[in-house]
Amino acid sequence: PEIRAGLDRAATMAESSRDIWRLPTPDMSNRFIELSIEHAVADTDTTILRGAVHDVTEHERRSRQVDAERQFFDQAIDSLDDLFYVVGVDGRINQWNSRVSTVTGYSETELKGMDATEMFPEGQRQKISEAITEAVSTGQSTVQADLLSADGKRIPCEFSGSPITDSDGEVTQVVGIGRDLRRRRERER
């Protein structure tokens, strides 16, 4: 029915149609085809449609595999009790797990592109900036600082970071974990 609707749109409204369809095969496997249809000629008696079919099975399978891997990665990162983050070498927050929003109270929109030092009290921002620089230059950094929540609460944490490089070996980001120290400090007391 969906293919028929695309054909009808192309025939009656002179619209082009382009979609990817799953095509079951006799051996019970699936192929994926990209079907493009466009209105070519119309007169009072005849409408001619022009189209092309491309087998995009491998591309579609790779795309679905990448999507599944991304979904798995996101679920794995979100299942951590710790804060997971990725910051650029400029200190801007690029990625984070759901725990960051939960603990800090910052929305996804507020976190996107925020300077990581803004999440710390004034007196600790330089220490955080230096820790990012250290992770980039030495390959590892660990720092203890108070995370500042959106409502102004201070949360003692330990942050560890390591560099991420691009295909040329240039450090582009720092990935890390932030561990809430409140429970550990309670146990130590």
Short mmCIF file of N, CA, C and O in Angstrom, two decimals, residues 29 37 55 92 103:
data_model
loop_
_atom_site.label_atom_id
_atom_site.label_comp_id
_atom_site.label_asym_id
_atom_site.label_seq_id
_atom_site.Cartn_x
_atom_site.Cartn_y
_atom_site.Cartn_z
N SER A 29 15.36 -14.25 3.57
CA SER A 29 16.21 -13.16 4.03
C SER A 29 15.56 -11.86 3.55
O SER A 29 14.53 -11.88 2.91
N ILE A 37 10.76 7.36 -7.74
CA ILE A 37 9.75 7.47 -8.80
C ILE A 37 9.50 8.94 -9.04
O ILE A 37 9.37 9.72 -8.11
N ASP A 55 19.64 -1.51 -5.06
CA ASP A 55 19.82 -2.40 -3.93
C ASP A 55 20.73 -1.70 -2.92
O ASP A 55 21.89 -1.44 -3.20
N ARG A 92 34.55 22.85 26.48
CA ARG A 92 33.10 22.81 26.27
C ARG A 92 32.59 21.37 26.38
O ARG A 92 33.19 20.43 25.89
N VAL A 103 22.07 14.53 38.55
CA VAL A 103 22.82 15.01 39.71
C VAL A 103 22.89 16.53 39.75
O VAL A 103 22.73 17.14 40.80
#
